[in-house]
Amino acid sequence: MTLSQPMRDRLAPWAAVVLLLVVWEVTIRAFNVPQYIFPGAIATVDALWTHSGPIGKHAWQTFWTTLVGFLIGVVVGLILGIMIGTSKFMYRTCYPLLVAFNSIPKVAVVPILVVWFGIGTVPAIITAFLISFFPIVVNVGTGLATVEPELQDVLRVLGAKKRDVLFKVGLPRSMPHFFGALKISITLAFVGTVVSETVASNQGIGYLMMSAGSQMRMPLVFAGLIAISAMAMVMYGAMAWLENRVTGWAHRQ
Amino acid sequence: MPELAVDQLTAADPASGQPFVEFRNVSLAYDETGNAIEDITLDIRRGEFIAFVGPSGCGKSTFMKLCTGLRPPTAGGVTVNGKEVTGPLSITGMAFQNSNLLPWRTVLDNVMLPLEIVQPHRSRLRKHRKEYEEKALAMLEKVGLKGYENKAPYELSGGMQQRASICRALIHEPELLMLDEPFAALDAFTREELWCMLRDLWQQQRFTVVLVTHDLREAAFLADTIYVMSKRPGRILESRTVDIPRPRSLETTYEKPFADLVLSLRTRIGAVRA
C-alpha cells in the first residue's frame, strides 16, 4: 500500500512516537531491567491508565500553577521589556542586573521561597514566574530597540510622541519576537513549577513523582513525566496557534 | 486647493519676500569627532525642487534632519516658513531608500498612518474616516496603485512599495517633502518611472522638495537647483541652477544640455572624492 505525500507527512510524527515506544519496551525486556529501576513503555502506559484519577488531579494543580506563574511572567516581562527597549538609559542600567538574576539557578531560590511563603502553591507560582519572564524581557526589548531609525524619523517629524511610536510601530513590530519568547517561556514555566513542587509541595505532578519515586513506584514516576510533557506540548501548541493568529503577517507564504 | 500659477509659486514668497527655507551658517556636530556639516548657507524658495549630491558620508542626511527640526544645529540658524525651527516640523513628509512600510498593515492603512499622528487630522480621523480613506485611495490611484490598497506591503514590488511610501509622505499635504535616496534600491527602469511619477506629483501640487541622491541624472532630471557637497565635514561647494525647461520628458535626459550638465557634475564630484 502506498500513502499519499500529505498523508505520509501527517503520520510520520506519530510513527516516530510508536517506534520510540517499541524500542523502549523491547530494550527493557531484552536486558531484563527490573520495573523499579526503569519501567517499560507498557508498564508506564498501564500506570497512566490505572492512576489516571490522581494523575489528573495533580496535573491540574501543576497546570494552573504554571499558568498563573506564566501569566505574571508575561506581564512583568512585557513591562520590563518595554522599559529597556525604549530607553537606552534603562537598558544600560537594568540589563546587567537582569542577566545576573537570570543566571541564578531557580532551584536554589526555592528553599528561600519556602522560608518566606511556606510549602505549597505560592513558591511554585513564583518559581514558574521567575524562570519564565526573562526570555520575554530580552525579546520584547530587542524588538523595540531595533525599530528602524528612519521610520521613527518619519513619525517623529509629524509630532509623534514616544507613546505613539511605541503603540503604532514598536509593539506590533515586536510581536513576532514576543511570541517566540512565549513558546520558550511556557515550557520553562512548567520546569519551574515542577522543580518547586518536587522540593516543596504536597500537590502537583512534581510532588506525585517525588513521592512515587520514594516508594520505588517507577511506572507512576514515568507516567508523571509523560503527563508534564503532554501539558507542555499542548500549551506550546496554544502559543504557536496564537502566534499564527496575531502575527500571521510575519510568516508570509 | 485653488490652482496657482507656476511662476507665482516658484518666486519668493510674495507676502514676505522671504525664502521658504533659510539656512544661515549652519553646522552640526553629532559628537566630538567634528562637524558632520559645516557652514551651510542656502535659501530654498517655496515650491522649489532642490537636490543634494555629493560623496558618501557628506552629511546629506544630516541636512534633512536639520531642515525637519529632528536635530537642532550646533551653530547657525534654520528658518522655515519665516519661523526659526525649534522642533519637529509636521509640515514635512519624509521618504527613504527603504520604503519602511509596516508589514502588518495594508497598503491603505500604511498610507493613512500619518493621519493618525499629525494634527488636526488625528482628532478628526475617527469621525471623518470615509473622507480620509477616499483621499488616500485617490492618492494611490494617482501613483498607479489603484486596486492594491488592501494588499500587504510584501505583495508589492519594490517600486510599488516606494510609490506607497511616497503616498504616505504626502497624505497630510506637507509643504515640504524630504526624500533621502528614495529610488536608490530600484532597478533603472523602475527608477525612471518613479522619477516621472514624482515629477507629475510635484508639477500638480507644487510642494517644496529636498531630494538627497547619489544619482546625478536623477538630480538633473528632477531638480531646479543642485547643491554639490564636499566630503565630511559637508560644505556646499557649488549651487547649480538647472535651466532645462519644464515639463521635462525622459527623452530630455539623452540630449546634449542634459548630458553636459551631468558630466560637469560628475567631474566636480570626482574631484571632491579624490
Coordinates of C-alpha atoms in Angstrom, one line a residue:
Chain A
M1 CA 0.0 0.0 0.0
T2 CA 1.4 3.4 -0.9
L3 CA 0.4 6.5 1.0
S4 CA -0.1 9.9 -0.5
Q5 CA 2.5 12.5 0.3
P6 CA 0.4 14.7 2.7
M7 CA -0.8 11.6 4.5
R8 CA 2.7 10.3 5.0
D9 CA 3.8 13.7 6.3
R10 CA 0.9 13.7 8.8
L11 CA 1.6 10.1 10.0
A12 CA 5.3 10.4 10.3
P13 CA 5.5 12.1 13.7
W14 CA 3.0 9.5 15.2
A15 CA 5.1 6.7 13.6
A16 CA 8.1 8.1 15.4
V17 CA 6.3 8.1 18.7
V18 CA 5.2 4.5 18.2
L19 CA 8.7 3.5 17.2
L20 CA 10.2 5.1 20.3
L21 CA 7.7 3.2 22.5
V22 CA 8.5 -0.1 20.8
V23 CA 12.3 0.4 21.1
W24 CA 11.8 1.4 24.7
E25 CA 9.8 -1.7 25.6
V26 CA 11.9 -4.1 23.6
T27 CA 15.2 -2.8 25.1
I28 CA 13.8 -3.0 28.7
R29 CA 12.6 -6.6 28.1
A30 CA 15.8 -7.6 26.2
F31 CA 18.1 -6.6 29.1
N32 CA 15.6 -7.7 31.7
V33 CA 15.6 -4.4 33.6
P34 CA 13.6 -4.6 36.8
Q35 CA 10.5 -2.3 36.8
Y36 CA 11.5 -0.4 39.9
I37 CA 14.6 0.8 38.1
F38 CA 13.3 1.6 34.7
P39 CA 9.8 0.6 33.7
G40 CA 8.9 -0.4 30.1
A41 CA 6.5 1.5 27.9
I42 CA 3.6 -0.9 28.6
A43 CA 4.0 -0.6 32.4
T44 CA 4.1 3.2 32.1
V45 CA 1.0 3.4 30.0
D46 CA -0.6 1.0 32.3
A47 CA 0.2 3.2 35.3
L48 CA -1.0 6.2 33.4
W49 CA -4.3 4.4 32.9
T50 CA -4.7 2.9 36.4
H51 CA -3.8 6.1 38.3
S52 CA -5.5 8.5 35.8
G53 CA -7.6 9.9 38.7
P54 CA -4.7 11.1 41.0
I55 CA -2.5 12.0 38.0
G56 CA -5.3 14.1 36.6
K57 CA -5.8 15.9 39.9
H58 CA -2.1 16.6 40.4
A59 CA -1.7 17.5 36.7
W60 CA -4.5 20.1 37.0
Q61 CA -2.7 21.6 40.1
T62 CA 0.6 21.8 38.1
F63 CA -1.2 23.2 35.1
W64 CA -3.0 26.1 36.7
T65 CA 0.0 26.9 38.9
T66 CA 2.2 27.1 35.8
L67 CA -0.4 29.2 34.0
V68 CA -0.6 31.7 36.8
G69 CA 3.2 32.0 37.1
F70 CA 3.5 32.2 33.3
L71 CA 0.9 35.0 33.1
I72 CA 2.6 37.0 35.8
G73 CA 5.8 36.4 33.8
V74 CA 4.2 37.7 30.7
V75 CA 3.0 40.9 32.3
V76 CA 6.3 41.6 34.2
G77 CA 8.3 40.6 31.1
L78 CA 6.4 42.9 28.9
I79 CA 6.7 45.8 31.3
L80 CA 10.5 45.3 31.7
G81 CA 10.9 44.7 28.0
I82 CA 9.2 47.9 27.1
M83 CA 11.3 49.7 29.7
I84 CA 14.7 48.5 28.5
G85 CA 13.6 48.5 24.8
T86 CA 12.5 52.2 24.7
S87 CA 15.2 53.8 26.9
K88 CA 18.9 53.4 26.3
F89 CA 19.4 54.6 29.9
M90 CA 17.2 51.9 31.4
Y91 CA 18.8 49.3 29.2
R92 CA 22.2 50.2 30.4
T93 CA 21.1 50.4 34.0
C94 CA 18.9 47.2 34.2
Y95 CA 20.3 44.8 31.7
P96 CA 23.4 43.6 33.7
L97 CA 21.2 43.1 36.8
L98 CA 18.7 41.1 34.8
V99 CA 21.4 38.9 33.3
A100 CA 22.9 38.3 36.7
F101 CA 19.5 37.5 38.1
N102 CA 18.7 35.1 35.3
S103 CA 21.9 33.2 35.8
I104 CA 20.9 32.2 39.3
P105 CA 19.6 28.6 39.2
K106 CA 16.0 28.8 40.1
V107 CA 16.2 25.5 42.2
A108 CA 18.4 27.4 44.6
V109 CA 15.7 30.0 45.1
V110 CA 13.0 27.5 46.1
P111 CA 14.3 27.0 49.7
I112 CA 14.2 30.7 50.2
L113 CA 10.7 30.9 48.9
V114 CA 9.7 28.1 51.2
V115 CA 11.0 30.1 54.2
W116 CA 9.0 33.2 53.1
F117 CA 5.8 31.6 51.9
G118 CA 5.7 28.0 53.3
I119 CA 5.3 25.0 51.1
G120 CA 2.6 24.7 48.5
T121 CA 1.3 26.6 45.5
V122 CA 2.8 30.0 46.2
P123 CA 6.5 29.1 45.8
A124 CA 5.6 27.1 42.7
I125 CA 3.9 30.0 41.1
I126 CA 6.8 32.3 41.9
T127 CA 9.3 29.8 40.6
A128 CA 7.4 29.5 37.4
F129 CA 7.2 33.3 37.1
L130 CA 10.9 33.8 37.9
I131 CA 12.0 31.3 35.3
S132 CA 9.7 32.4 32.5
F133 CA 9.9 36.2 32.4
F134 CA 13.4 36.6 31.2
P135 CA 13.1 35.4 27.6
I136 CA 10.1 37.8 27.3
V137 CA 12.1 40.8 28.5
V138 CA 15.0 40.1 26.2
N139 CA 12.9 39.5 23.1
V140 CA 10.5 42.4 23.6
G141 CA 13.4 44.7 24.4
T142 CA 15.3 43.6 21.3
G143 CA 12.2 44.0 19.1
L144 CA 11.6 47.6 20.4
A145 CA 15.3 48.6 20.3
T146 CA 15.6 47.6 16.7
V147 CA 12.8 49.8 15.2
E148 CA 14.3 51.4 12.1
P149 CA 15.5 54.9 12.9
E150 CA 14.2 56.2 9.6
L151 CA 10.7 55.0 10.5
Q152 CA 11.0 56.8 13.8
D153 CA 12.0 59.9 12.0
V154 CA 9.0 59.7 9.7
L155 CA 6.7 59.6 12.7
R156 CA 8.6 62.0 15.0
V157 CA 8.7 64.7 12.4
L158 CA 4.9 64.5 12.4
G159 CA 4.9 65.2 16.1
A160 CA 4.6 61.6 17.3
K161 CA 5.3 61.2 21.0
K162 CA 7.3 58.2 22.3
R163 CA 4.0 56.6 23.1
D164 CA 2.7 56.9 19.5
V165 CA 5.9 55.3 18.2
L166 CA 5.5 52.5 20.8
F167 CA 1.9 51.7 20.0
K168 CA 1.9 52.3 16.3
V169 CA 5.2 50.7 15.4
G170 CA 7.3 49.3 18.3
L171 CA 4.9 46.9 19.9
P172 CA 3.3 45.5 16.7
R173 CA 6.8 45.0 15.3
S174 CA 7.9 43.2 18.5
M175 CA 5.1 40.7 18.4
P176 CA 6.9 38.0 16.4
H177 CA 9.8 38.3 19.0
F178 CA 7.3 38.3 21.8
F179 CA 5.5 35.1 20.6
G180 CA 8.8 33.4 20.0
A181 CA 9.6 34.1 23.6
L182 CA 6.2 32.9 24.8
K183 CA 6.9 29.5 23.4
I184 CA 10.1 29.2 25.3
S185 CA 8.7 30.7 28.4
I186 CA 5.7 28.4 28.7
T187 CA 7.9 25.4 28.6
L188 CA 10.3 26.9 31.1
A189 CA 7.3 27.8 33.4
F190 CA 6.5 24.1 33.6
V191 CA 10.0 23.3 34.6
G192 CA 9.8 26.0 37.3
T193 CA 6.6 24.6 38.7
V194 CA 7.7 21.0 38.8
V195 CA 11.0 21.8 40.4
S196 CA 9.3 23.7 43.1
E197 CA 6.7 21.0 43.6
T198 CA 9.4 18.4 43.8
V199 CA 11.1 20.2 46.6
A200 CA 8.4 21.9 48.5
S201 CA 4.8 20.9 47.9
N202 CA 2.3 18.1 48.6
Q203 CA 0.4 18.7 45.5
G204 CA 1.2 18.7 41.8
I205 CA 2.9 16.3 39.4
G206 CA 6.3 17.2 40.9
Y207 CA 5.1 16.0 44.3
L208 CA 3.5 13.0 42.8
M209 CA 6.7 11.9 41.1
M210 CA 8.7 12.6 44.2
S211 CA 6.6 10.5 46.5
A212 CA 6.1 7.7 43.9
G213 CA 9.9 7.6 43.5
S214 CA 10.5 7.3 47.2
Q215 CA 8.2 4.3 47.1
M216 CA 10.0 2.8 44.2
R217 CA 6.9 3.0 42.0
M218 CA 8.8 3.9 38.9
P219 CA 5.9 3.3 36.4
L220 CA 4.0 6.1 38.1
V221 CA 7.0 8.4 38.1
F222 CA 7.3 7.9 34.3
A223 CA 3.6 8.4 33.9
G224 CA 4.0 11.7 35.7
L225 CA 6.8 12.7 33.2
I226 CA 4.5 11.9 30.3
A227 CA 1.7 14.0 31.9
I228 CA 4.0 17.0 32.2
S229 CA 5.3 16.6 28.7
A230 CA 1.8 16.4 27.3
M231 CA 0.7 19.5 29.1
A232 CA 3.8 21.5 28.0
M233 CA 3.2 20.4 24.4
V234 CA -0.5 21.4 24.5
M235 CA 0.5 24.9 25.8
Y236 CA 3.3 25.2 23.3
G237 CA 0.8 24.4 20.6
A238 CA -1.6 27.0 22.0
M239 CA 1.1 29.7 21.9
A240 CA 2.1 28.7 18.4
W241 CA -1.6 28.9 17.3
L242 CA -1.9 32.4 18.9
E243 CA 1.3 33.4 17.2
N244 CA 0.0 32.5 13.9
R245 CA -3.3 34.3 14.5
V246 CA -1.7 37.5 15.7
T247 CA 1.5 37.8 13.7
G248 CA 0.5 35.9 10.5
W249 CA 1.9 38.9 8.6
A250 CA 5.4 37.9 9.7
H251 CA 5.0 34.4 8.3
R252 CA 4.3 35.1 4.6
Q253 CA 4.0 32.1 2.4
Chain B
M1 CA -6.9 73.8 -3.3
P2 CA -7.1 76.7 -5.8
E3 CA -4.8 76.3 -8.8
L4 CA -1.9 78.8 -8.6
A5 CA 0.1 79.9 -11.5
V6 CA 3.5 78.2 -11.6
D7 CA 5.6 81.3 -11.7
Q8 CA 3.8 82.7 -8.7
L9 CA 4.7 79.7 -6.7
T10 CA 8.3 79.4 -7.7
A11 CA 9.0 83.0 -6.9
A12 CA 10.0 84.0 -3.4
D13 CA 7.0 84.1 -1.1
P14 CA 5.2 87.2 -2.2
A15 CA 3.8 88.1 1.2
S16 CA 7.1 88.5 2.9
G17 CA 9.7 88.3 0.2
Q18 CA 11.3 85.6 2.4
P19 CA 12.6 82.3 1.1
F20 CA 10.7 79.3 2.4
V21 CA 13.7 77.5 3.9
E22 CA 16.7 79.5 5.1
F23 CA 20.0 78.1 6.4
R24 CA 22.4 80.6 7.9
N25 CA 25.9 79.4 8.6
V26 CA 24.6 76.1 9.9
S27 CA 26.9 73.5 11.4
L28 CA 26.1 70.3 13.2
A29 CA 28.4 68.1 15.2
Y30 CA 26.9 64.8 16.5
D31 CA 29.9 64.3 18.9
E32 CA 33.4 65.4 19.5
T33 CA 34.7 63.9 16.2
G34 CA 33.9 67.1 14.4
N35 CA 31.2 68.6 12.2
A36 CA 29.0 66.4 10.0
I37 CA 28.1 69.5 8.1
E38 CA 29.7 72.9 8.3
D39 CA 28.8 76.4 7.5
I40 CA 25.8 75.7 5.2
T41 CA 24.1 78.8 3.9
L42 CA 21.3 78.5 1.4
D43 CA 17.8 79.6 0.5
I44 CA 15.0 77.4 -0.8
R45 CA 12.1 79.1 -2.5
R46 CA 8.5 77.9 -1.8
G47 CA 7.7 75.2 -4.4
E48 CA 11.4 74.8 -5.4
F49 CA 12.8 71.3 -6.1
I50 CA 16.3 71.1 -4.9
A51 CA 18.7 68.2 -4.9
F52 CA 21.8 67.4 -2.8
V53 CA 24.6 65.4 -4.4
G54 CA 27.9 64.5 -3.1
P55 CA 30.2 61.7 -2.0
S56 CA 29.1 59.2 0.6
G57 CA 29.0 60.4 4.2
C58 CA 29.0 64.1 3.2
G59 CA 26.2 64.9 5.5
K60 CA 23.3 65.0 3.1
S61 CA 21.1 63.1 5.5
T62 CA 22.2 65.4 8.3
F63 CA 20.9 68.3 6.2
M64 CA 17.5 66.6 6.2
K65 CA 17.5 66.2 10.0
L66 CA 18.2 69.9 10.4
C67 CA 15.7 71.0 7.9
T68 CA 12.9 69.0 9.5
G69 CA 13.8 70.0 13.0
L70 CA 14.7 66.5 14.1
R71 CA 18.1 67.9 15.2
P72 CA 19.0 71.4 16.3
P73 CA 22.1 72.8 14.7
T74 CA 25.2 73.3 16.8
A75 CA 25.8 76.6 15.2
G76 CA 23.8 78.9 12.9
G77 CA 20.1 79.1 12.4
V78 CA 17.4 77.3 10.3
T79 CA 14.3 79.1 9.4
V80 CA 11.3 77.5 7.7
N81 CA 8.3 79.5 6.6
G82 CA 9.6 82.6 8.3
K83 CA 9.9 80.9 11.7
E84 CA 13.0 79.6 13.5
V85 CA 13.0 75.8 13.6
T86 CA 13.0 74.6 17.2
G87 CA 11.4 71.2 17.0
P88 CA 9.9 68.6 14.6
L89 CA 8.1 70.3 11.7
S90 CA 4.9 68.5 10.9
I91 CA 4.5 70.3 7.6
T92 CA 7.1 67.8 6.4
G93 CA 6.7 64.4 4.8
M94 CA 9.6 62.0 4.5
A95 CA 10.5 59.0 2.4
F96 CA 13.7 57.0 2.4
Q97 CA 15.6 54.4 0.4
N98 CA 13.8 51.7 2.3
S99 CA 10.1 52.1 2.0
N100 CA 9.6 51.3 5.7
L101 CA 6.0 50.2 5.2
L102 CA 4.6 48.5 8.2
P103 CA 4.2 44.8 7.2
W104 CA 1.2 44.3 9.5
R105 CA -0.8 47.0 7.8
T106 CA -2.4 47.0 4.4
V107 CA -1.1 49.5 1.8
L108 CA -4.1 51.8 2.5
D109 CA -3.5 51.7 6.3
N110 CA 0.1 52.4 5.7
V111 CA -0.6 55.4 3.6
M112 CA -3.0 56.7 6.3
L113 CA -0.5 56.3 9.2
P114 CA 0.5 60.0 9.3
L115 CA -3.1 61.0 9.7
E116 CA -3.2 59.0 13.0
I117 CA -0.4 61.2 14.3
V118 CA -0.4 64.7 12.8
Q119 CA -2.9 67.3 13.9
P120 CA -5.6 68.3 13.1
H121 CA -6.2 65.0 11.2
R122 CA -5.5 63.0 14.3
S123 CA -8.6 64.3 16.1
R124 CA -10.7 64.2 13.0
L125 CA -9.8 60.8 11.7
R126 CA -12.3 58.7 13.6
K127 CA -15.3 60.8 12.6
H128 CA -14.2 61.5 9.0
R129 CA -12.6 58.2 8.3
K130 CA -14.5 57.7 5.0
E131 CA -13.4 61.1 3.6
Y132 CA -9.8 60.5 4.5
E133 CA -9.9 57.0 3.0
E134 CA -11.2 58.4 -0.2
K135 CA -8.4 60.9 -0.2
A136 CA -5.8 58.1 0.3
L137 CA -7.4 56.0 -2.4
A138 CA -7.3 58.9 -4.8
M139 CA -3.6 59.4 -4.0
L140 CA -2.9 55.7 -4.6
E141 CA -4.7 55.9 -7.9
K142 CA -2.6 58.9 -8.9
V143 CA 0.6 56.9 -8.4
G144 CA -0.7 53.9 -10.2
L145 CA -1.6 51.7 -7.2
K146 CA -5.3 51.5 -7.7
G147 CA -6.5 48.1 -6.7
Y148 CA -3.6 47.4 -4.4
E149 CA -4.9 49.2 -1.4
N150 CA -5.9 46.1 0.5
K151 CA -2.7 44.2 -0.3
A152 CA 0.0 43.6 2.3
P153 CA 3.3 45.5 1.5
Y154 CA 5.2 42.4 0.8
E155 CA 2.8 41.6 -2.1
L156 CA 4.1 44.7 -3.9
S157 CA 7.2 45.0 -5.9
G158 CA 10.0 47.3 -4.7
G159 CA 8.9 50.1 -7.0
M160 CA 5.3 49.8 -5.9
Q161 CA 6.3 49.9 -2.2
Q162 CA 8.3 53.1 -2.9
R163 CA 5.2 54.6 -4.6
A164 CA 3.2 53.8 -1.5
S165 CA 5.9 55.2 0.7
I166 CA 5.7 58.5 -1.2
C167 CA 1.9 58.5 -0.9
R168 CA 2.4 58.1 2.9
A169 CA 4.8 61.1 2.9
L170 CA 2.3 63.2 1.0
I171 CA -1.0 62.2 2.6
H172 CA -1.2 65.1 5.1
E173 CA -0.4 67.6 2.3
P174 CA 3.0 68.6 3.6
E175 CA 4.5 71.8 2.3
L176 CA 8.0 70.3 2.4
L177 CA 8.8 66.8 1.1
M178 CA 12.1 65.3 2.2
L179 CA 13.4 62.4 0.1
D180 CA 16.6 60.5 1.1
E181 CA 17.7 58.5 -1.8
P182 CA 14.2 57.2 -2.4
F183 CA 14.9 55.4 -5.6
A184 CA 18.4 54.1 -4.9
A185 CA 17.3 50.5 -4.4
L186 CA 15.3 50.2 -7.6
D187 CA 16.2 48.9 -11.0
A188 CA 16.9 51.5 -13.7
F189 CA 13.6 51.3 -15.5
T190 CA 11.5 51.4 -12.4
R191 CA 13.6 54.3 -11.1
E192 CA 12.9 56.3 -14.2
E193 CA 9.2 55.5 -13.9
L194 CA 9.2 56.8 -10.4
W195 CA 11.1 60.0 -11.5
C196 CA 8.2 60.7 -13.8
M197 CA 5.7 59.9 -11.0
L198 CA 7.4 62.4 -8.7
R199 CA 7.7 65.0 -11.4
D200 CA 4.0 64.8 -12.1
L201 CA 3.0 64.9 -8.4
W202 CA 5.3 67.9 -7.9
Q203 CA 4.0 69.7 -11.0
Q204 CA 0.4 69.3 -9.8
Q205 CA 0.9 70.1 -6.2
R206 CA 4.0 72.2 -6.0
F207 CA 5.2 71.3 -2.6
T208 CA 8.9 72.1 -1.8
V209 CA 11.2 69.2 -2.3
V210 CA 14.6 68.4 -0.9
L211 CA 16.0 65.3 -2.6
V212 CA 19.2 63.7 -1.4
T213 CA 20.7 61.4 -4.0
H214 CA 23.8 59.8 -5.4
D215 CA 22.3 59.7 -8.9
L216 CA 23.4 62.8 -10.8
R217 CA 20.9 62.0 -13.7
E218 CA 18.1 61.9 -11.1
A219 CA 19.2 65.2 -9.6
A220 CA 19.4 66.8 -13.0
F221 CA 16.1 65.5 -14.3
L222 CA 14.1 66.5 -11.3
A223 CA 15.6 69.5 -9.6
D224 CA 15.6 73.2 -10.1
T225 CA 18.8 73.7 -8.2
I226 CA 21.5 71.1 -7.4
Y227 CA 23.9 71.6 -4.5
V228 CA 27.2 69.8 -4.6
M229 CA 28.5 68.8 -1.2
S230 CA 32.1 68.2 -0.2
K231 CA 33.5 65.3 1.8
R232 CA 32.9 65.3 5.5
P233 CA 32.6 67.9 7.1
G234 CA 30.0 68.6 4.4
R235 CA 30.1 72.1 2.9
I236 CA 28.3 73.4 -0.2
L237 CA 30.9 73.6 -2.9
E238 CA 28.6 74.7 -5.6
S239 CA 25.0 75.5 -6.3
R240 CA 23.9 74.8 -9.9
T241 CA 20.7 76.0 -11.4
V242 CA 19.2 73.5 -13.8
D243 CA 17.8 75.6 -16.7
I244 CA 16.5 72.7 -18.7
P245 CA 12.9 73.8 -19.5
R246 CA 9.9 72.1 -17.9
P247 CA 8.0 70.0 -18.3
R248 CA 10.9 67.6 -18.8
S249 CA 10.5 64.3 -20.5
L250 CA 12.7 61.3 -20.2
E251 CA 14.0 62.0 -23.7
T252 CA 15.5 65.2 -22.4
T253 CA 18.0 63.1 -20.4
Y254 CA 19.5 61.9 -23.7
E255 CA 20.0 65.4 -25.1
K256 CA 23.2 67.4 -25.1
P257 CA 22.5 70.0 -22.5
F258 CA 21.5 67.4 -20.0
A259 CA 24.5 65.2 -20.7
D260 CA 26.8 68.2 -20.4
L261 CA 25.3 69.1 -17.0
V262 CA 25.6 65.5 -15.7
L263 CA 29.2 65.3 -17.0
S264 CA 30.2 68.5 -15.3
L265 CA 28.6 67.5 -12.0
R266 CA 30.4 64.1 -12.3
T267 CA 33.7 65.8 -12.9
R268 CA 33.1 68.1 -9.9
I269 CA 32.3 65.2 -7.6
G270 CA 35.1 63.1 -9.0
A271 CA 37.4 65.9 -7.9
V272 CA 35.9 66.0 -4.4
R273 CA 36.3 62.3 -3.9
A274 CA 39.9 62.3 -5.0

